[in-house]
mmCIF file of C-alpha atoms in Angstrom:
data_model
loop_
_atom_site.group_PDB
_atom_site.id
_atom_site.type_symbol
_atom_site.label_atom_id
_atom_site.label_comp_id
_atom_site.label_asym_id
_atom_site.label_seq_id
_atom_site.Cartn_x
_atom_site.Cartn_y
_atom_site.Cartn_z
ATOM 1 C CA MET A 1 -2.016 26.644 -13.623
ATOM 2 C CA ILE A 2 -2.219 27.202 -9.885
ATOM 3 C CA ALA A 3 -5.988 26.797 -9.788
ATOM 4 C CA THR A 4 -5.841 23.269 -11.199
ATOM 5 C CA THR A 5 -3.324 21.997 -8.676
ATOM 6 C CA ILE A 6 -4.848 22.976 -5.349
ATOM 7 C CA PRO A 7 -7.251 20.413 -3.880
ATOM 8 C CA PRO A 8 -10.607 21.665 -2.586
ATOM 9 C CA GLY A 9 -10.353 23.251 0.843
ATOM 10 C CA ALA A 10 -6.581 23.700 0.744
ATOM 11 C CA SER A 11 -4.884 27.027 1.309
ATOM 12 C CA GLN A 12 -3.842 28.727 -1.931
ATOM 13 C CA SER A 13 -1.498 31.076 -0.100
ATOM 14 C CA LEU A 14 0.290 28.105 1.411
ATOM 15 C CA PHE A 15 0.811 26.513 -1.999
ATOM 16 C CA MET A 16 2.000 29.764 -3.500
ATOM 17 C CA GLN A 17 4.487 30.210 -0.683
ATOM 18 C CA ARG A 18 5.990 26.810 -1.349
ATOM 19 C CA SER A 19 6.554 27.450 -5.037
ATOM 20 C CA ALA A 20 8.873 30.424 -5.040
ATOM 21 C CA THR A 21 11.091 30.182 -1.977
ATOM 22 C CA GLY A 22 13.581 27.548 -3.090
ATOM 23 C CA ARG A 23 12.755 25.393 -0.088
ATOM 24 C CA ASP A 24 13.898 21.799 0.353
ATOM 25 C CA LEU A 25 12.568 18.576 1.840
ATOM 26 C CA ILE A 26 15.544 17.164 3.710
ATOM 27 C CA SER A 27 13.676 16.252 6.876
ATOM 28 C CA ILE A 28 10.036 15.984 7.883
ATOM 29 C CA LEU A 29 10.876 18.990 10.066
ATOM 30 C CA ASP A 30 11.254 21.130 6.924
ATOM 31 C CA PHE A 31 7.453 21.249 6.587
ATOM 32 C CA GLN A 32 5.179 22.647 9.281
ATOM 33 C CA PRO A 33 2.232 20.451 10.372
ATOM 34 C CA ASP A 34 -0.254 22.351 8.188
ATOM 35 C CA GLU A 35 2.119 22.035 5.263
ATOM 36 C CA LEU A 36 2.347 18.280 5.748
ATOM 37 C CA ALA A 37 -1.449 18.109 5.837
ATOM 38 C CA CYS A 38 -1.636 20.106 2.599
ATOM 39 C CA ALA A 39 0.869 17.745 0.973
ATOM 40 C CA LEU A 40 -1.375 14.817 1.915
ATOM 41 C CA ASP A 41 -4.431 16.608 0.544
ATOM 42 C CA LEU A 42 -2.676 17.343 -2.724
ATOM 43 C CA ALA A 43 -1.401 13.764 -3.032
ATOM 44 C CA ALA A 44 -4.931 12.455 -2.492
ATOM 45 C CA ALA A 45 -6.297 14.773 -5.187
ATOM 46 C CA MET A 46 -3.549 13.741 -7.594
ATOM 47 C CA LYS A 47 -4.333 10.085 -6.953
ATOM 48 C CA LEU A 48 -8.046 10.632 -7.515
ATOM 49 C CA ARG A 49 -7.772 12.898 -10.571
ATOM 50 C CA PRO A 50 -4.322 12.446 -12.148
ATOM 51 C CA ALA A 51 -5.404 13.964 -15.470
ATOM 52 C CA ASP A 52 -6.039 17.315 -13.759
ATOM 53 C CA TYR A 53 -2.318 17.651 -13.019
ATOM 54 C CA ARG A 54 -0.805 16.718 -16.364
ATOM 55 C CA GLY A 55 1.448 19.501 -17.481
ATOM 56 C CA THR A 56 1.953 20.943 -14.004
ATOM 57 C CA LEU A 57 5.731 20.608 -14.311
ATOM 58 C CA VAL A 58 6.080 21.175 -18.069
ATOM 59 C CA GLY A 59 9.504 22.645 -18.713
ATOM 60 C CA LYS A 60 10.880 21.527 -15.350
ATOM 61 C CA GLN A 61 13.981 19.343 -15.313
ATOM 62 C CA ILE A 62 14.932 17.269 -12.281
ATOM 63 C CA VAL A 63 18.091 15.240 -11.706
ATOM 64 C CA LEU A 64 18.189 12.087 -9.562
ATOM 65 C CA PHE A 65 21.517 11.145 -7.939
ATOM 66 C CA PHE A 66 21.379 7.670 -6.372
ATOM 67 C CA GLU A 67 24.251 6.236 -4.334
ATOM 68 C CA LYS A 68 22.084 3.244 -3.359
ATOM 69 C CA PRO A 69 20.147 0.760 -5.521
ATOM 70 C CA SER A 70 16.439 1.415 -5.840
ATOM 71 C CA LEU A 71 13.200 0.064 -7.276
ATOM 72 C CA ARG A 72 10.315 2.065 -5.754
ATOM 73 C CA THR A 73 12.118 5.363 -5.184
ATOM 74 C CA ARG A 74 13.612 5.676 -8.647
ATOM 75 C CA LEU A 75 10.588 4.529 -10.615
ATOM 76 C CA THR A 76 8.037 6.521 -8.623
ATOM 77 C CA PHE A 77 10.051 9.718 -8.994
ATOM 78 C CA GLU A 78 10.665 9.168 -12.698
ATOM 79 C CA ALA A 79 7.058 8.155 -13.365
ATOM 80 C CA GLY A 80 5.801 11.090 -11.312
ATOM 81 C CA ILE A 81 7.970 13.621 -13.119
ATOM 82 C CA ASN A 82 6.882 12.217 -16.469
ATOM 83 C CA ALA A 83 3.190 12.235 -15.513
ATOM 84 C CA LEU A 84 3.447 15.896 -14.534
ATOM 85 C CA GLY A 85 5.090 16.827 -17.832
ATOM 86 C CA GLY A 86 8.629 17.332 -16.577
ATOM 87 C CA SER A 87 11.920 15.703 -17.554
ATOM 88 C CA SER A 88 14.187 13.571 -15.362
ATOM 89 C CA PHE A 89 17.850 12.648 -15.561
ATOM 90 C CA PHE A 90 19.162 9.680 -13.599
ATOM 91 C CA VAL A 91 22.792 9.669 -12.441
ATOM 92 C CA ASP A 92 24.036 6.354 -11.041
ATOM 93 C CA GLN A 93 26.363 7.103 -8.133
ATOM 94 C CA THR A 94 26.535 3.543 -6.755
ATOM 95 C CA GLN A 95 30.172 3.194 -7.845
ATOM 96 C CA SER A 96 31.359 6.630 -6.751
ATOM 97 C CA ARG A 97 29.728 8.764 -4.083
ATOM 98 C CA LEU A 98 28.842 12.383 -4.631
ATOM 99 C CA GLY A 99 31.657 14.655 -3.585
ATOM 100 C CA ALA A 100 34.401 12.146 -4.398
ATOM 101 C CA ARG A 101 35.283 13.519 -7.839
ATOM 102 C CA GLU A 102 34.639 17.175 -7.068
ATOM 103 C CA SER A 103 33.283 19.077 -4.122
ATOM 104 C CA LEU A 104 29.565 19.026 -3.382
ATOM 105 C CA SER A 105 29.541 22.813 -3.427
ATOM 106 C CA ASP A 106 30.882 22.838 -6.989
ATOM 107 C CA VAL A 107 28.377 20.189 -8.067
ATOM 108 C CA ALA A 108 25.532 22.176 -6.518
ATOM 109 C CA ARG A 109 26.568 25.443 -8.155
ATOM 110 C CA ASN A 110 26.652 23.733 -11.534
ATOM 111 C CA LEU A 111 23.287 22.052 -11.074
ATOM 112 C CA GLU A 112 21.439 25.219 -10.113
ATOM 113 C CA ARG A 113 22.329 26.727 -13.520
ATOM 114 C CA TRP A 114 21.015 23.779 -15.521
ATOM 115 C CA ILE A 115 18.029 22.248 -13.824
ATOM 116 C CA ASP A 116 15.111 22.960 -11.497
ATOM 117 C CA GLY A 117 15.439 20.392 -8.712
ATOM 118 C CA VAL A 118 17.605 17.655 -7.200
ATOM 119 C CA VAL A 119 16.567 14.304 -5.763
ATOM 120 C CA LEU A 120 19.212 12.528 -3.676
ATOM 121 C CA ARG A 121 19.295 8.931 -2.416
ATOM 122 C CA THR A 122 22.484 8.718 -0.424
ATOM 123 C CA PHE A 123 24.341 7.235 2.517
ATOM 124 C CA ALA A 124 25.513 10.234 4.544
ATOM 125 C CA HIS A 125 22.834 12.703 5.601
ATOM 126 C CA GLU A 126 25.440 15.430 5.243
ATOM 127 C CA THR A 127 25.458 14.851 1.481
ATOM 128 C CA VAL A 128 21.845 16.015 1.302
ATOM 129 C CA THR A 129 22.257 18.918 3.701
ATOM 130 C CA GLU A 130 25.407 20.137 1.944
ATOM 131 C CA MET A 131 23.750 19.970 -1.460
ATOM 132 C CA ALA A 132 20.823 21.966 -0.116
ATOM 133 C CA ARG A 133 23.134 24.500 1.518
ATOM 134 C CA HIS A 134 24.969 25.290 -1.708
ATOM 135 C CA ALA A 135 22.212 24.926 -4.318
ATOM 136 C CA SER A 136 19.606 27.623 -4.893
ATOM 137 C CA ILE A 137 17.139 25.028 -6.231
ATOM 138 C CA PRO A 138 14.962 22.623 -4.224
ATOM 139 C CA VAL A 139 16.626 19.455 -2.932
ATOM 140 C CA ILE A 140 14.577 16.402 -1.967
ATOM 141 C CA ASN A 141 15.888 13.704 0.348
ATOM 142 C CA ALA A 142 14.954 10.381 -1.243
ATOM 143 C CA LEU A 143 16.704 8.509 1.604
ATOM 144 C CA SER A 144 19.689 9.151 3.809
ATOM 145 C CA GLU A 145 21.068 7.414 6.882
ATOM 146 C CA GLN A 146 19.065 9.780 9.100
ATOM 147 C CA GLU A 147 15.680 10.152 7.412
ATOM 148 C CA HIS A 148 13.349 8.883 4.690
ATOM 149 C CA PRO A 149 10.746 11.674 4.544
ATOM 150 C CA CYS A 150 9.079 10.698 1.248
ATOM 151 C CA GLN A 151 8.436 7.198 2.563
ATOM 152 C CA ALA A 152 6.968 8.473 5.831
ATOM 153 C CA LEU A 153 4.596 10.832 4.026
ATOM 154 C CA ALA A 154 3.432 8.009 1.744
ATOM 155 C CA ASP A 155 2.827 5.997 4.917
ATOM 156 C CA MET A 156 0.760 8.804 6.429
ATOM 157 C CA GLN A 157 -1.273 8.954 3.219
ATOM 158 C CA THR A 158 -1.874 5.198 3.459
ATOM 159 C CA LEU A 159 -2.991 5.470 7.081
ATOM 160 C CA GLN A 160 -5.286 8.353 6.198
ATOM 161 C CA GLU A 161 -6.866 6.233 3.461
ATOM 162 C CA GLN A 162 -7.346 3.343 5.869
ATOM 163 C CA PHE A 163 -8.574 5.185 8.957
ATOM 164 C CA GLY A 164 -9.448 8.764 8.063
ATOM 165 C CA ASP A 165 -8.520 11.107 10.900
ATOM 166 C CA LEU A 166 -4.831 10.612 11.695
ATOM 167 C CA LYS A 167 -5.367 12.052 15.164
ATOM 168 C CA LYS A 168 -7.276 8.877 16.036
ATOM 169 C CA VAL A 169 -4.597 6.509 14.713
ATOM 170 C CA LYS A 170 -2.146 4.525 16.816
ATOM 171 C CA LEU A 171 0.875 3.357 14.840
ATOM 172 C CA ALA A 172 3.345 0.804 16.169
ATOM 173 C CA TYR A 173 6.837 0.512 14.713
ATOM 174 C CA VAL A 174 9.008 -2.430 15.766
ATOM 175 C CA GLY A 175 12.588 -3.160 14.781
ATOM 176 C CA ASP A 176 15.587 -0.951 14.195
ATOM 177 C CA GLY A 177 15.412 2.702 15.213
ATOM 178 C CA ASN A 178 16.625 3.719 11.777
ATOM 179 C CA ASN A 179 15.928 6.415 9.187
ATOM 180 C CA VAL A 180 12.427 5.100 8.491
ATOM 181 C CA ALA A 181 11.614 5.090 12.212
ATOM 182 C CA HIS A 182 12.934 8.659 12.526
ATOM 183 C CA SER A 183 10.754 10.064 9.759
ATOM 184 C CA LEU A 184 7.715 8.072 10.903
ATOM 185 C CA MET A 185 8.068 9.465 14.425
ATOM 186 C CA LEU A 186 8.313 13.037 13.188
ATOM 187 C CA ALA A 187 5.482 12.717 10.675
ATOM 188 C CA ALA A 188 3.095 10.944 13.047
ATOM 189 C CA ALA A 189 3.798 13.371 15.874
ATOM 190 C CA SER A 190 3.473 16.397 13.604
ATOM 191 C CA LEU A 191 0.087 15.238 12.283
ATOM 192 C CA GLY A 192 -1.331 14.380 15.703
ATOM 193 C CA ALA A 193 -1.147 10.585 15.525
ATOM 194 C CA SER A 194 0.143 8.336 18.291
ATOM 195 C CA ILE A 195 3.236 6.257 17.638
ATOM 196 C CA ALA A 196 4.903 3.593 19.766
ATOM 197 C CA VAL A 197 8.399 2.520 18.760
ATOM 198 C CA GLY A 198 9.716 -0.809 20.016
ATOM 199 C CA THR A 199 13.404 -1.622 19.520
ATOM 200 C CA PRO A 200 16.021 -3.844 21.149
ATOM 201 C CA ALA A 201 18.151 -2.073 23.736
ATOM 202 C CA GLY A 202 20.909 -0.153 22.015
ATOM 203 C CA TYR A 203 18.987 0.236 18.752
ATOM 204 C CA GLU A 204 16.678 3.073 19.774
ATOM 205 C CA PRO A 205 16.077 6.113 17.528
ATOM 206 C CA HIS A 206 18.445 9.048 17.910
ATOM 207 C CA ALA A 207 17.802 11.038 21.069
ATOM 208 C CA ASP A 208 17.466 14.347 19.207
ATOM 209 C CA ILE A 209 14.830 12.867 16.891
ATOM 210 C CA LEU A 210 12.908 11.588 19.912
ATOM 211 C CA VAL A 211 12.981 15.017 21.547
ATOM 212 C CA ALA A 212 11.834 16.713 18.336
ATOM 213 C CA ALA A 213 8.988 14.197 17.940
ATOM 214 C CA GLU A 214 7.900 14.647 21.553
ATOM 215 C CA ASN A 215 7.799 18.420 21.092
ATOM 216 C CA LEU A 216 5.712 18.059 17.935
ATOM 217 C CA ALA A 217 3.329 15.660 19.670
ATOM 218 C CA ALA A 218 2.883 18.051 22.573
ATOM 219 C CA ALA A 219 1.717 20.714 20.128
ATOM 220 C CA SER A 220 -0.430 18.463 17.924
ATOM 221 C CA GLY A 221 -2.122 16.329 20.558
ATOM 222 C CA GLY A 222 -0.329 13.194 19.411
ATOM 223 C CA SER A 223 1.945 10.983 21.462
ATOM 224 C CA VAL A 224 5.314 9.294 21.166
ATOM 225 C CA LYS A 225 6.289 6.229 23.166
ATOM 226 C CA LEU A 226 9.614 4.386 23.184
ATOM 227 C CA THR A 227 9.977 0.868 24.568
ATOM 228 C CA ASN A 228 12.237 -2.176 24.374
ATOM 229 C CA ASP A 229 9.217 -4.490 24.507
ATOM 230 C CA ALA A 230 7.686 -5.444 21.151
ATOM 231 C CA VAL A 231 4.389 -6.586 22.690
ATOM 232 C CA GLU A 232 4.022 -3.322 24.577
ATOM 233 C CA ALA A 233 4.591 -1.337 21.382
ATOM 234 C CA VAL A 234 2.105 -3.344 19.312
ATOM 235 C CA SER A 235 -0.703 -3.758 21.838
ATOM 236 C CA GLY A 236 -3.907 -2.151 20.581
ATOM 237 C CA ALA A 237 -2.253 -0.583 17.523
ATOM 238 C CA ASP A 238 -4.213 0.263 14.383
ATOM 239 C CA ALA A 239 -1.158 -0.398 12.237
ATOM 240 C CA VAL A 240 2.018 -2.396 12.806
ATOM 241 C CA TYR A 241 5.091 -1.313 10.842
ATOM 242 C CA THR A 242 8.522 -2.862 10.505
ATOM 243 C CA ASP A 243 11.611 -2.539 8.321
ATOM 244 C CA VAL A 244 14.634 -4.655 7.505
ATOM 245 C CA TRP A 245 16.964 -5.364 10.402
ATOM 246 C CA ALA A 246 20.134 -4.576 8.443
ATOM 247 C CA SER A 247 19.929 -1.633 6.066
ATOM 248 C CA MET A 248 22.151 -1.079 3.032
ATOM 249 C CA GLY A 249 25.684 -0.638 4.317
ATOM 250 C CA GLN A 250 25.058 -2.858 7.363
ATOM 251 C CA GLU A 251 25.281 -6.211 5.586
ATOM 252 C CA GLU A 252 28.214 -7.347 7.726
ATOM 253 C CA GLU A 253 26.031 -6.995 10.825
ATOM 254 C CA ALA A 254 23.139 -9.016 9.416
ATOM 255 C CA ALA A 255 23.816 -12.316 11.222
ATOM 256 C CA GLU A 256 24.326 -10.692 14.614
ATOM 257 C CA ARG A 257 21.352 -8.393 14.164
ATOM 258 C CA ARG A 258 19.130 -11.355 13.307
ATOM 259 C CA LYS A 259 19.772 -12.860 16.744
ATOM 260 C CA THR A 260 19.110 -9.559 18.490
ATOM 261 C CA PHE A 261 15.978 -8.621 16.551
ATOM 262 C CA MET A 262 14.179 -11.975 16.365
ATOM 263 C CA PRO A 263 11.936 -11.130 19.379
ATOM 264 C CA PHE A 264 10.709 -8.149 17.299
ATOM 265 C CA GLN A 265 9.682 -10.229 14.293
ATOM 266 C CA VAL A 266 6.146 -9.394 13.183
ATOM 267 C CA ASN A 267 4.594 -12.860 13.130
ATOM 268 C CA ASN A 268 1.037 -14.010 13.750
ATOM 269 C CA LYS A 269 1.579 -14.106 17.511
ATOM 270 C CA LEU A 270 2.895 -10.539 17.763
ATOM 271 C CA PHE A 271 0.430 -9.180 15.193
ATOM 272 C CA SER A 272 -2.455 -10.648 17.186
ATOM 273 C CA LYS A 273 -1.658 -8.181 19.989
ATOM 274 C CA ALA A 274 -2.688 -5.296 17.733
ATOM 275 C CA ALA A 275 -6.299 -4.226 17.232
ATOM 276 C CA LYS A 276 -8.474 -6.697 15.343
ATOM 277 C CA HIS A 277 -8.754 -4.250 12.453
ATOM 278 C CA ALA A 278 -5.006 -3.550 12.361
ATOM 279 C CA VAL A 279 -3.084 -3.408 9.104
ATOM 280 C CA PHE A 280 0.511 -4.401 8.463
ATOM 281 C CA MET A 281 2.994 -1.936 6.945
ATOM 282 C CA HIS A 282 6.510 -2.223 5.528
ATOM 283 C CA CYS A 283 8.518 0.166 3.352
ATOM 284 C CA LEU A 284 9.967 -2.717 1.258
ATOM 285 C CA PRO A 285 12.039 -4.548 0.239
ATOM 286 C CA ALA A 286 11.068 -7.143 2.859
ATOM 287 C CA HIS A 287 12.928 -10.207 4.063
ATOM 288 C CA ARG A 288 10.253 -12.790 4.752
ATOM 289 C CA GLY A 289 11.283 -14.959 7.669
ATOM 290 C CA ASP A 290 13.314 -12.172 9.268
ATOM 291 C CA GLU A 291 11.501 -8.972 10.272
ATOM 292 C CA VAL A 292 8.140 -10.318 9.108
ATOM 293 C CA THR A 293 6.658 -13.699 8.285
ATOM 294 C CA ALA A 294 5.029 -14.456 4.944
ATOM 295 C CA SER A 295 1.760 -15.195 6.749
ATOM 296 C CA VAL A 296 1.567 -11.542 7.834
ATOM 297 C CA ILE A 297 2.977 -9.596 4.895
ATOM 298 C CA ASP A 298 1.065 -11.650 2.331
ATOM 299 C CA SER A 299 -2.210 -11.574 4.259
ATOM 300 C CA PRO A 300 -5.274 -9.488 3.304
ATOM 301 C CA ARG A 301 -4.422 -7.156 6.188
ATOM 302 C CA SER A 302 -1.165 -6.092 4.567
ATOM 303 C CA VAL A 303 -1.126 -2.662 2.904
ATOM 304 C CA VAL A 304 2.505 -2.705 1.788
ATOM 305 C CA PHE A 305 1.644 -2.256 -1.880
ATOM 306 C CA ASP A 306 -0.718 0.610 -1.069
ATOM 307 C CA GLN A 307 2.267 2.260 0.604
ATOM 308 C CA ALA A 308 4.402 1.601 -2.458
ATOM 309 C CA GLU A 309 1.736 3.080 -4.759
ATOM 310 C CA ASN A 310 1.427 6.156 -2.589
ATOM 311 C CA ARG A 311 5.124 6.886 -2.983
ATOM 312 C CA LEU A 312 4.196 8.012 -6.501
ATOM 313 C CA HIS A 313 1.411 10.342 -5.403
ATOM 314 C CA ILE A 314 3.117 11.968 -2.416
ATOM 315 C CA GLN A 315 6.315 12.567 -4.381
ATOM 316 C CA LYS A 316 4.323 14.203 -7.168
ATOM 317 C CA ALA A 317 2.753 16.453 -4.526
ATOM 318 C CA ILE A 318 6.125 17.290 -2.978
ATOM 319 C CA MET A 319 7.614 18.214 -6.342
ATOM 320 C CA VAL A 320 4.661 20.425 -7.235
ATOM 321 C CA LEU A 321 4.824 22.202 -3.874
ATOM 322 C CA LEU A 322 8.537 22.880 -4.272
ATOM 323 C CA LEU A 323 8.693 23.587 -7.989
ATOM 324 C CA GLU A 324 5.389 24.994 -9.222
ATOM 325 C CA GLY A 325 5.469 28.611 -10.235
ATOM 326 C CA GLY A 326 9.161 28.621 -10.971
ATOM 327 C CA VAL A 327 12.256 28.201 -8.871
ATOM 328 C CA HIS A 328 14.088 31.259 -7.609
ATOM 329 C CA ARG A 329 17.362 31.623 -9.496
ATOM 330 C CA PHE A 330 20.223 33.524 -7.923
ATOM 331 C CA PRO A 331 21.995 36.029 -10.195
ATOM 332 C CA PRO A 332 24.953 34.469 -12.059
ATOM 333 C CA ARG A 333 28.039 34.401 -9.881
ATOM 334 C CA SER A 334 30.271 34.884 -12.883
ATOM 335 C CA ALA A 335 29.842 36.685 -16.189
ATOM 336 C CA HIS A 336 31.620 33.727 -17.780
ATOM 337 C CA ALA A 337 29.456 30.943 -16.308
#
């Protein structure tokens, strides 16, 4: 029931609005700042009192299409759906990408008649946006080349657990200006945190993402800084975050990228430039000896497994916000469907 799923102090009208509009989470930008804050509140309540939310998604069926291998994303979604009383169906698309056998629009128009939601882990961002455009059911981006919104929200939850008020947090991200960096910038800026992104020249985040993050920060009181100096990015930070230097699909660039990115390795020397209370963050999987040394990621100051755990809780919250109360179904397009 609605009353059992809203954490104390949260807006009931906001939660109700999310449940019946068929909205998606393709980008952090799909949720307004107060909606992101509510998602964090709900995730925290679910983590604290999981039994209160059993049965929230009873009768809901969600399909997971994955074009990329996965450990955390797949298991946290499947475990979350199961814990909430729903059913999940996993479709392995690692051998054949969505849209290759039949058009995405046809796939979407089939799915909306059978199930209640779609989770996509894909290469091209257009795969997610096209699915959302054609399907009348919620679509969740579980990773694309442009964004990784579920990861970024789990990261914000982890920072909130560590430091409390996100508006007082300074996050440093060093490495490739990739999908993780994009979603982190948007989430931090939207929630009023400060974020400094340090990348080698030529590997900066997309310009349009930077502009969007700067606009969000101007409204929230946060800040966004871009630099090609790792020390400048990390100095005084409450948290230092990095990701792999070569993402899936970039394996052929790995050797060259290693040379370029080595000055951005999070080692003891670089980490010492952060605040004395700083924590280390990584979305995993990690390559020890490349983007981070074992002495940092395996230290007591590392919260990488807290981040991984929070993937479960934030994704449960996202699914409840998008699915609770029933998904709007368009009238059948054909009497013979």
